[in-house]
CSV table of C-alpha atoms and ligand atoms in Angstrom, one decimal:
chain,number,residue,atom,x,y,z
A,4,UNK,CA,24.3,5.0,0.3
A,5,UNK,CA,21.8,5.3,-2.9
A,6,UNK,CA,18.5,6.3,-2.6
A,7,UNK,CA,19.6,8.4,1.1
A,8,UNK,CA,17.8,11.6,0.4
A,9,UNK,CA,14.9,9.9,-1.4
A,10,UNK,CA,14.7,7.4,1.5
A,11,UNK,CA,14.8,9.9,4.1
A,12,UNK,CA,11.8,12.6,2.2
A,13,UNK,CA,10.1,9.5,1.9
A,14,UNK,CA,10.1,8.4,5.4
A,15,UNK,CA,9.5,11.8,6.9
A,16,UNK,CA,6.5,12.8,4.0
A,17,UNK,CA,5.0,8.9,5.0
A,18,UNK,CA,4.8,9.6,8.6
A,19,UNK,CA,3.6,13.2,8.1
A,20,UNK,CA,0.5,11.6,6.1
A,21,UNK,CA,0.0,8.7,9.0
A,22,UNK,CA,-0.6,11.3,11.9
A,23,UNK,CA,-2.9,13.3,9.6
A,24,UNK,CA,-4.8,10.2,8.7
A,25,UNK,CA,-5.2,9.0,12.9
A,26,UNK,CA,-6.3,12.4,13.5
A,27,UNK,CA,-9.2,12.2,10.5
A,28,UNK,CA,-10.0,8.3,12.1
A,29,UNK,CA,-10.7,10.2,15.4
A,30,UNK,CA,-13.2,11.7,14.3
A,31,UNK,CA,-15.0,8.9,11.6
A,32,UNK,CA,-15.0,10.5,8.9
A,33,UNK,CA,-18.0,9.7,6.5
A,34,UNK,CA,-17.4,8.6,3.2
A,35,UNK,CA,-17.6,9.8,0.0
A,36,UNK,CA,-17.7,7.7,-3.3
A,37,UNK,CA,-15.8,8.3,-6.7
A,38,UNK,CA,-16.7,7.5,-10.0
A,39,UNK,CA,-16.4,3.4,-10.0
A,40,UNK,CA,-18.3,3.5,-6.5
A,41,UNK,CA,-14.8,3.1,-4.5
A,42,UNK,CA,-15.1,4.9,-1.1
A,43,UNK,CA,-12.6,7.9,-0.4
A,44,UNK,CA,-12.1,10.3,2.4
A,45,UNK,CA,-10.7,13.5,3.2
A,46,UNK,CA,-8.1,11.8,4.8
A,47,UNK,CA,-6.6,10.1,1.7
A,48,UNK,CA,-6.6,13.6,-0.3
A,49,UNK,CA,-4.9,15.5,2.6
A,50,UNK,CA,-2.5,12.0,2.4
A,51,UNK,CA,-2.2,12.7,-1.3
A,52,UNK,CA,-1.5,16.5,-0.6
A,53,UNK,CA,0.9,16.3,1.9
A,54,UNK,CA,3.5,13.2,0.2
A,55,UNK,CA,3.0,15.2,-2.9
A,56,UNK,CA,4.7,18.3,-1.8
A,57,UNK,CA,7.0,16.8,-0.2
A,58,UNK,CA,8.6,14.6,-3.2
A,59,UNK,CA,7.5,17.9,-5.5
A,60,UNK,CA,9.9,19.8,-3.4
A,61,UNK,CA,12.6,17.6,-3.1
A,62,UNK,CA,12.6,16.2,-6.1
A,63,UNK,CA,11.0,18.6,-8.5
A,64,UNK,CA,11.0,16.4,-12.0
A,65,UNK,CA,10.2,13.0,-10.7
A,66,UNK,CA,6.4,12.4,-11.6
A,67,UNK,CA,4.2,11.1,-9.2
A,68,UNK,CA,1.5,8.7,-10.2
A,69,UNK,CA,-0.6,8.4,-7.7
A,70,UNK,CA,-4.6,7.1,-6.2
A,71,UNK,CA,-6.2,10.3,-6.0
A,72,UNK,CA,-6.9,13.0,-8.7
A,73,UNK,CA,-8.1,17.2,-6.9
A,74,UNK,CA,-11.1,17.3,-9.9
A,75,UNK,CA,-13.7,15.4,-7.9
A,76,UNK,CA,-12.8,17.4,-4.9
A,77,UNK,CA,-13.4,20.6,-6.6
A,78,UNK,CA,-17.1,19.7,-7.7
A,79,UNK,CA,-19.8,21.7,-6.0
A,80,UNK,CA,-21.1,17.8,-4.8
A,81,UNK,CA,-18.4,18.0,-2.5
A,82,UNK,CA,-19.8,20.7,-0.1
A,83,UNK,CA,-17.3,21.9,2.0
A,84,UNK,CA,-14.9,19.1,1.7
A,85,UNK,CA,-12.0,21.0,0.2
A,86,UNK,CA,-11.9,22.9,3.2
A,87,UNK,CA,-11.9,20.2,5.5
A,88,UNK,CA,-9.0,18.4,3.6
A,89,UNK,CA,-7.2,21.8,4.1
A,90,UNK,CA,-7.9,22.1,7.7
A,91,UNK,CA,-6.1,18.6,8.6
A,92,UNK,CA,-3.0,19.7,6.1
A,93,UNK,CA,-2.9,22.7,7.8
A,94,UNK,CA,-2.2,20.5,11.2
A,95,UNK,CA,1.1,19.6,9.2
A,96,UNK,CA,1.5,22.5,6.8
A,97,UNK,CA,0.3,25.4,8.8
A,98,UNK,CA,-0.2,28.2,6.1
A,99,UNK,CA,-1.7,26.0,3.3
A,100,UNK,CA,-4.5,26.8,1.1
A,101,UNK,CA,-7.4,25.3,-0.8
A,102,UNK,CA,-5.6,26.4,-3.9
A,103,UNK,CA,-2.3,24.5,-3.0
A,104,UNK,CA,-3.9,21.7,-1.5
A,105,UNK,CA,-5.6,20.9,-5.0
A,106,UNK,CA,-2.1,21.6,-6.8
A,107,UNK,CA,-0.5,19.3,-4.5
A,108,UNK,CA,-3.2,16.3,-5.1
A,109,UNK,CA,-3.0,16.9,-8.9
A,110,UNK,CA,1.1,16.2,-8.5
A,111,UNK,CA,-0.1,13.0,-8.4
A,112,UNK,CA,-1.6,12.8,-12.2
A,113,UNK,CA,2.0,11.8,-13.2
A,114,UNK,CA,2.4,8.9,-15.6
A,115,UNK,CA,4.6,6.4,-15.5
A,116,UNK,CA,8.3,6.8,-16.9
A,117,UNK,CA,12.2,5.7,-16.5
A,118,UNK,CA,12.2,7.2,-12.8
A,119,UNK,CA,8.9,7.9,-10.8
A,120,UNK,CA,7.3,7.4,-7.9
A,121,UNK,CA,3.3,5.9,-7.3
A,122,UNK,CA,1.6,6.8,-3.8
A,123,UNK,CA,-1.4,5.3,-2.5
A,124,UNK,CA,-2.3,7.9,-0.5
A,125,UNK,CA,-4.3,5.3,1.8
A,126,UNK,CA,-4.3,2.0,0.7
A,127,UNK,CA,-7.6,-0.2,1.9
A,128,UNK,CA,-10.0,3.0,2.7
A,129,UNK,CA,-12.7,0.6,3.7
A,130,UNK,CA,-10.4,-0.9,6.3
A,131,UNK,CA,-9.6,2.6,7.4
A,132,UNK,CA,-13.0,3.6,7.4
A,133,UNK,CA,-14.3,0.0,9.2
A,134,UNK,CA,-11.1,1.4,11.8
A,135,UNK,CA,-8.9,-1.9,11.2
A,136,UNK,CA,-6.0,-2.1,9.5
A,137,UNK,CA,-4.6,0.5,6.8
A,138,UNK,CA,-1.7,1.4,4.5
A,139,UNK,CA,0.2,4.7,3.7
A,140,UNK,CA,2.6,3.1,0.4
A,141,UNK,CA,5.1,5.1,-1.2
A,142,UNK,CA,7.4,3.5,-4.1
A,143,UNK,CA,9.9,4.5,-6.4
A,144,UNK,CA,10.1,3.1,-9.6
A,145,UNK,CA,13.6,3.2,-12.0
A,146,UNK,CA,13.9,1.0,-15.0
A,147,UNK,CA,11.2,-1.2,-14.3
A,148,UNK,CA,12.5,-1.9,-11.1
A,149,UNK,CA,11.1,-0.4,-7.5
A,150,UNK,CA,14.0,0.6,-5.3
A,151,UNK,CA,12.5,1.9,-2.3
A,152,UNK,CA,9.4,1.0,-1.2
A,153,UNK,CA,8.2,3.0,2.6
A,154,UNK,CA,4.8,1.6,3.9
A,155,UNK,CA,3.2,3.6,7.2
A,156,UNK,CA,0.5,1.4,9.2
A,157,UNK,CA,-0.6,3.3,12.1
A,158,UNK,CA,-3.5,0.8,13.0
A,159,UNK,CA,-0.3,-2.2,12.7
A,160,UNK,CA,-0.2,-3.8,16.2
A,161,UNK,CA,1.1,-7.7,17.4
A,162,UNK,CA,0.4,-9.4,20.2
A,163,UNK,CA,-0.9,-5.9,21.9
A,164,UNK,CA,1.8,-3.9,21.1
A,165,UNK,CA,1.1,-0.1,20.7
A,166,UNK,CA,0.1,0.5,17.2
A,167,UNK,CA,2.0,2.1,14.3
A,168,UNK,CA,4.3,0.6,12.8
A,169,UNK,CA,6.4,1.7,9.3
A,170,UNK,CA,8.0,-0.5,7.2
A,171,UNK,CA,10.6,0.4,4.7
A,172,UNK,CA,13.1,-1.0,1.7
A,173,UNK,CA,15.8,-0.1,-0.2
A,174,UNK,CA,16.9,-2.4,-3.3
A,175,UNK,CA,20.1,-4.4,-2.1
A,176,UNK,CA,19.9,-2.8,1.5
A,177,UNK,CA,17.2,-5.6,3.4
A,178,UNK,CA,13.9,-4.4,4.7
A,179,UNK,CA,13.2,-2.7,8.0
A,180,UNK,CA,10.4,-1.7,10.7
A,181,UNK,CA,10.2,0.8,12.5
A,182,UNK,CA,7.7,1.1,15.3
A,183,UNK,CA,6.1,4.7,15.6
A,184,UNK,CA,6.5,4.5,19.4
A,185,UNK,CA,10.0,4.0,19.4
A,186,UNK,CA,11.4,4.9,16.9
A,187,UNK,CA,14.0,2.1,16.5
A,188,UNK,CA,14.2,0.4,12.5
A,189,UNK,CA,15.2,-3.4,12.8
A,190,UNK,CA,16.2,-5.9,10.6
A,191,UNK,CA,12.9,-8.3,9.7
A,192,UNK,CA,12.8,-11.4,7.8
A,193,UNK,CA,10.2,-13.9,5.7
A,194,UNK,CA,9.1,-16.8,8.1
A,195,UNK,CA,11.7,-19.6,7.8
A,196,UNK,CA,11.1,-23.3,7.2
A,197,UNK,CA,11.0,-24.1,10.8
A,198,UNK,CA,8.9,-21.7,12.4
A,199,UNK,CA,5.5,-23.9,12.3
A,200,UNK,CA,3.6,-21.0,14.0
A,201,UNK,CA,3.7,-18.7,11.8
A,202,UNK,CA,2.9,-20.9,8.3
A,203,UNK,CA,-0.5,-18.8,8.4
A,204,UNK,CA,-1.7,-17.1,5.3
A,205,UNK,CA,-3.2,-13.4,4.7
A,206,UNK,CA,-5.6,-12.5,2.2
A,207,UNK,CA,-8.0,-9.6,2.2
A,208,UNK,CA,-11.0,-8.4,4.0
A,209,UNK,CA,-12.9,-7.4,1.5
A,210,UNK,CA,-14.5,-10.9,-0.2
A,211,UNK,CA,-14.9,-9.1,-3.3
A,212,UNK,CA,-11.2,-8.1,-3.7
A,213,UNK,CA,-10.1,-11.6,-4.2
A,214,UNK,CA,-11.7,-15.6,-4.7
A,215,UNK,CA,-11.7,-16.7,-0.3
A,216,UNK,CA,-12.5,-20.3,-1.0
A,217,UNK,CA,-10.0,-20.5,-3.3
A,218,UNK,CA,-7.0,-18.8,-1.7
A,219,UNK,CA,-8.0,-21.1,1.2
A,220,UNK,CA,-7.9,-24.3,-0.8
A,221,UNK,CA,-4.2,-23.0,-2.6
A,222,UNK,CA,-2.6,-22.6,1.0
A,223,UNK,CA,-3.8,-25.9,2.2
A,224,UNK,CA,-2.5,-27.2,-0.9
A,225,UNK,CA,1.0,-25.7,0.5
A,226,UNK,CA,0.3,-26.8,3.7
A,227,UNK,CA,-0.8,-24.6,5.3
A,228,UNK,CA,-3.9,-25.6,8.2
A,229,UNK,CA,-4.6,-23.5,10.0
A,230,UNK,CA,-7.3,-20.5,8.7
A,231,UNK,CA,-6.5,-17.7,7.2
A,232,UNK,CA,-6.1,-14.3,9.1
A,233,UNK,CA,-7.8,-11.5,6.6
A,234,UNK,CA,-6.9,-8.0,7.0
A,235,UNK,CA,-7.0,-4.9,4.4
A,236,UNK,CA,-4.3,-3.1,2.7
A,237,UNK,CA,-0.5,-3.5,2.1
A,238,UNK,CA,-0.3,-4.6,5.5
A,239,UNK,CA,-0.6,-8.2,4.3
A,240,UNK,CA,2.7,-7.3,2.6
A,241,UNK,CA,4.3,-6.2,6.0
A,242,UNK,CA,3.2,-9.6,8.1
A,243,UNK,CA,4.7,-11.6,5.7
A,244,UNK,CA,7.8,-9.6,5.2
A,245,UNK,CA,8.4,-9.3,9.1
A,246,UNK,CA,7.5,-13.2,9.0
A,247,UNK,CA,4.3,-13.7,11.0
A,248,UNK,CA,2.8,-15.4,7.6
A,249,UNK,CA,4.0,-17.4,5.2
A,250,UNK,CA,1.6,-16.7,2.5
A,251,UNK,CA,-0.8,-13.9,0.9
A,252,UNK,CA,-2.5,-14.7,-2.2
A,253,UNK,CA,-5.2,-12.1,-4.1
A,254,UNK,CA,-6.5,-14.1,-7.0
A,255,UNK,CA,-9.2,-12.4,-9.0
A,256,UNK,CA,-12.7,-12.6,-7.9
A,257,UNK,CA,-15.0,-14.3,-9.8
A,258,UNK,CA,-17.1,-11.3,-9.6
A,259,UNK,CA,-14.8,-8.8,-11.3
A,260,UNK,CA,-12.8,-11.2,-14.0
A,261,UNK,CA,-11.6,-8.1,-15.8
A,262,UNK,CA,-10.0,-6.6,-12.8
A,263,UNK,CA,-6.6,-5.5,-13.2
A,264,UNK,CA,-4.4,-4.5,-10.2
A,265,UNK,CA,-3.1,-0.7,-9.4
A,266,UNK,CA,0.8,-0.6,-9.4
A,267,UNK,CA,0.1,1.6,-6.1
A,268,UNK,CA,-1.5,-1.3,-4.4
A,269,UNK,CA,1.6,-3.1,-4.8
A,270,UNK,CA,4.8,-1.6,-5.5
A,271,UNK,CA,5.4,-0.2,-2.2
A,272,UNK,CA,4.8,-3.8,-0.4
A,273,UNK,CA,6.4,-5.8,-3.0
A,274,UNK,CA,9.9,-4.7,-2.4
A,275,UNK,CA,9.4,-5.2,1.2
A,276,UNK,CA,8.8,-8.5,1.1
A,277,UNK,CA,11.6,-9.0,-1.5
A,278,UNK,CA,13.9,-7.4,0.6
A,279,UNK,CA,13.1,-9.3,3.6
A,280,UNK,CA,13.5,-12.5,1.5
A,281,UNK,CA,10.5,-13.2,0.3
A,282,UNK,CA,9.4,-14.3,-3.4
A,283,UNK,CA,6.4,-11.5,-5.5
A,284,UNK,CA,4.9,-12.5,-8.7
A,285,UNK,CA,1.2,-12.9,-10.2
A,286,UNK,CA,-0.8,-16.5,-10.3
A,287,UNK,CA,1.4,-17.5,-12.8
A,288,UNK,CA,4.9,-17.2,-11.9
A,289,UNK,CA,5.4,-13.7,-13.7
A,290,UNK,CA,7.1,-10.7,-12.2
A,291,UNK,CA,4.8,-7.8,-11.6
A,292,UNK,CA,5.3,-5.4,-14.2
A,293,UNK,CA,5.6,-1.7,-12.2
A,294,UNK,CA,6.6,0.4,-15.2
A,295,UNK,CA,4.4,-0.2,-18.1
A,296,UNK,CA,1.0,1.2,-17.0
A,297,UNK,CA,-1.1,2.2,-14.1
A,298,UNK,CA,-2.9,-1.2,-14.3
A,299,UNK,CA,-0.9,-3.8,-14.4
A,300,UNK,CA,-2.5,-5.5,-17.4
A,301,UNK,CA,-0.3,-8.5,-18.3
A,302,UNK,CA,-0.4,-9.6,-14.5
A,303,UNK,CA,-3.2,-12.1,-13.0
A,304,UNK,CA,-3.9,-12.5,-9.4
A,305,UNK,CA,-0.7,-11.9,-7.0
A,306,UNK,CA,1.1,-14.6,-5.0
A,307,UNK,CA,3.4,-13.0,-2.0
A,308,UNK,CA,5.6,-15.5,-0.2
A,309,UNK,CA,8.3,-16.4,2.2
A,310,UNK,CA,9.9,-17.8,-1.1
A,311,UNK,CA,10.1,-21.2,0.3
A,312,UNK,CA,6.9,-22.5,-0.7
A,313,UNK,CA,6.4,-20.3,-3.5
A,314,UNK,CA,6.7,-23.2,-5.9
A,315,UNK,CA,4.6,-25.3,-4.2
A,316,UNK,CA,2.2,-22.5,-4.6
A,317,UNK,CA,2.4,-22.0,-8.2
A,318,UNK,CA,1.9,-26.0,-8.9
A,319,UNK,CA,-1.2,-26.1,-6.9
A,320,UNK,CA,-2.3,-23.1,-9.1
A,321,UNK,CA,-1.6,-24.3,-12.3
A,322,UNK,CA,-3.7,-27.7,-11.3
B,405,A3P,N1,-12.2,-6.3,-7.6
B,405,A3P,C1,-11.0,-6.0,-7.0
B,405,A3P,N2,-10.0,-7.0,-7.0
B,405,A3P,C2,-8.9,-6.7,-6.4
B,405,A3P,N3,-8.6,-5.5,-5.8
B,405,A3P,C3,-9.6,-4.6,-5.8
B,405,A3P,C4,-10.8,-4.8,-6.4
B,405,A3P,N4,-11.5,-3.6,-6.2
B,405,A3P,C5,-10.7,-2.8,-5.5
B,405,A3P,N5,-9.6,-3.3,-5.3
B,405,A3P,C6,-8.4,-2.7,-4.6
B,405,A3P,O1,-8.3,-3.3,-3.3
B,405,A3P,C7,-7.5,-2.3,-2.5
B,405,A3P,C8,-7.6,-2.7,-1.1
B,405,A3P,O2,-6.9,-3.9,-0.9
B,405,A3P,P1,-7.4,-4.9,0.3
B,405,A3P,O3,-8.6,-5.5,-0.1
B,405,A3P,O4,-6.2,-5.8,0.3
B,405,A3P,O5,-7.5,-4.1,1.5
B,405,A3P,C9,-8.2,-1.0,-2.9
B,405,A3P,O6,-7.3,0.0,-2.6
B,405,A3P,P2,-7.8,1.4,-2.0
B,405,A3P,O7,-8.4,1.1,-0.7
B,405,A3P,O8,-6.5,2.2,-1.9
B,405,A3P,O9,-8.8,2.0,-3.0
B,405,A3P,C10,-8.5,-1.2,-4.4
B,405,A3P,O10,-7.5,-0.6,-5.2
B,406,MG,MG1,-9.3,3.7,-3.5
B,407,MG,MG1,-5.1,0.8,-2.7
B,408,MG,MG1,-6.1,4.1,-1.8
């Protein structure tokens, strides 16, 4: 099948990344902030370190655009957080060193290209750091398209079930999960028409990352009642895909008009949702645009759906 080996790397590099980041969450890890204030941890740049090498290895001239960037890391501000970043790598990588570990990280300054891949390392760090929900997304990216999209949420759990769960796509080939605890993928599918119960909506935690009272007022315009369930991350991608929501929108705050999404905080969750069925464009009915730049600057706003009431969704937009 296409995309095997890459799939496979992928999988295995995702899962890697997902018990290094449960192992940093054991411990809380404190904080630190980049340049535009946005939290990070060491558990993203031994993420970062550890997907990098493994795509780098196997795939030696694919670029990797990803989240993080080794320069802040290296600053004498960060104490001794290099070697704490090293310490949980070496829990996967036993004989790695600072030196590597920033090498690694800084496989991810890639740009964008005919073939690629873009990692968000962790994908909603303030979920991971408030210890609710939490995305390791992996995509690659040929011809403007994404073909395989892997998603790892070790905090995912329904209705009690043991957490961890990985989702993963290939273009053409469905979507899957895959439960850490068992190990077993499965088909999954978008909520259909008659399934009542699960016509909920997602949208995100974080207030600021989106316009709350009107994503509320949008799905009630599709008809959906009953309130919205908010969680952080690409996980919203994963409920909807594996049909326990109908509907996630992220329009843009009123705070930050200028805001222009990542391609990593997308890509991966995107093609999940497509390939379980579902319908992903922005506010305005346009296809996300993966391939031009980092930012996806000719997108609004991002509208995921079980494809049914997509529509319905875009007209009460538009009004
Ligand atoms: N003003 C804003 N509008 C929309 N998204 C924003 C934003 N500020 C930050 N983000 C993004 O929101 C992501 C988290 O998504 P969610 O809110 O759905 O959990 C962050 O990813 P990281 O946590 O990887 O930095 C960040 O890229
Ligand atoms: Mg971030
Ligand atoms: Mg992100
Ligand atoms: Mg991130």
């Amino acid at each position: 099948m296409p995309y095997d080996r890459e799939k496979q790397v992928a999988i295995d590099a995702v899962l890697a990344a997902s018990r290094l980041c449960e192992e940093v969450r054991q411990a809380i890890p404190p904080a630190m902030e980049k340049g535009d204030k946005s939290p990070v941890t060491v558990a993203d740049f031994g993420s970062q370190a550890i997907i990098c090498k493994a795509i780098s290895e196997a795939f030696p001239d694919d670029p990797i655009v990803g989240e993080e960037d080794a320069t802040t890391l290296k600053t004498p501000e960060m104490g001794n957080n290099l070697e704490k970043v090293t310490d949980y790598v070496k829990s996967i990588i036993p004989d790695a060193t600072p030196e590597q570990v920033t090498a690694w990280i800084d496989r991810g300054n890639g740009s964008v290209g005919g073939r690629f891949w873009t990692l968000d390392p962790i994908d909603g760090t303030k979920g991971f750091l408030r210890k609710d929900q939490y995305a390791i997304a992996l995509a690659l990216i040929e011809n403007g398209e994404v073909k395989l999209g892997i998603m790892g949420c070790p905090a995912y759990a329904i209705d009690g079930d043991i957490p961890g769960m990985l989702f993963v796509a290939v273009r053409g080939e469905g979507s899957m999960k895959m439960p850490f605890s068992t190990g077993k993928f499965t088909p999954i599918q978008v909520v259909k028409a008659e399934d009542t119960a699960n016509m909920r909506f997602v949208e995100s935690v974080e207030a600021a990352h989106g316009d709350q009272s009107r994503q509320n007022a949008i799905a009630q315009a599709a008809g959906i009642t009953s309130p919205s369930v908010r969680m952080d991350s690409q996980a919203k991608y994963g409920v909807v895909a594996s049909g326990q929501a109908a509907l996630y929108l992220r329009l843009p705050s009123p705070k930050y008009p200028n805001y222009r999404e990542n391609i990593w905080d997308h890509a991966a969750g995107a093609i999940v949702v497509e390939e379980a069925g579902g319908r992903v464009t922005d506010m305005y009915g346009k296809p996300l645009d993966f391939a031009s730049s980092i930012k996806m600057v000719d997108n609004r706003g991002i509208v995921v759906s079980n494809g049914l009431i997509h529509d319905q969704v875009l007209s009460a937009l538009k009004s």
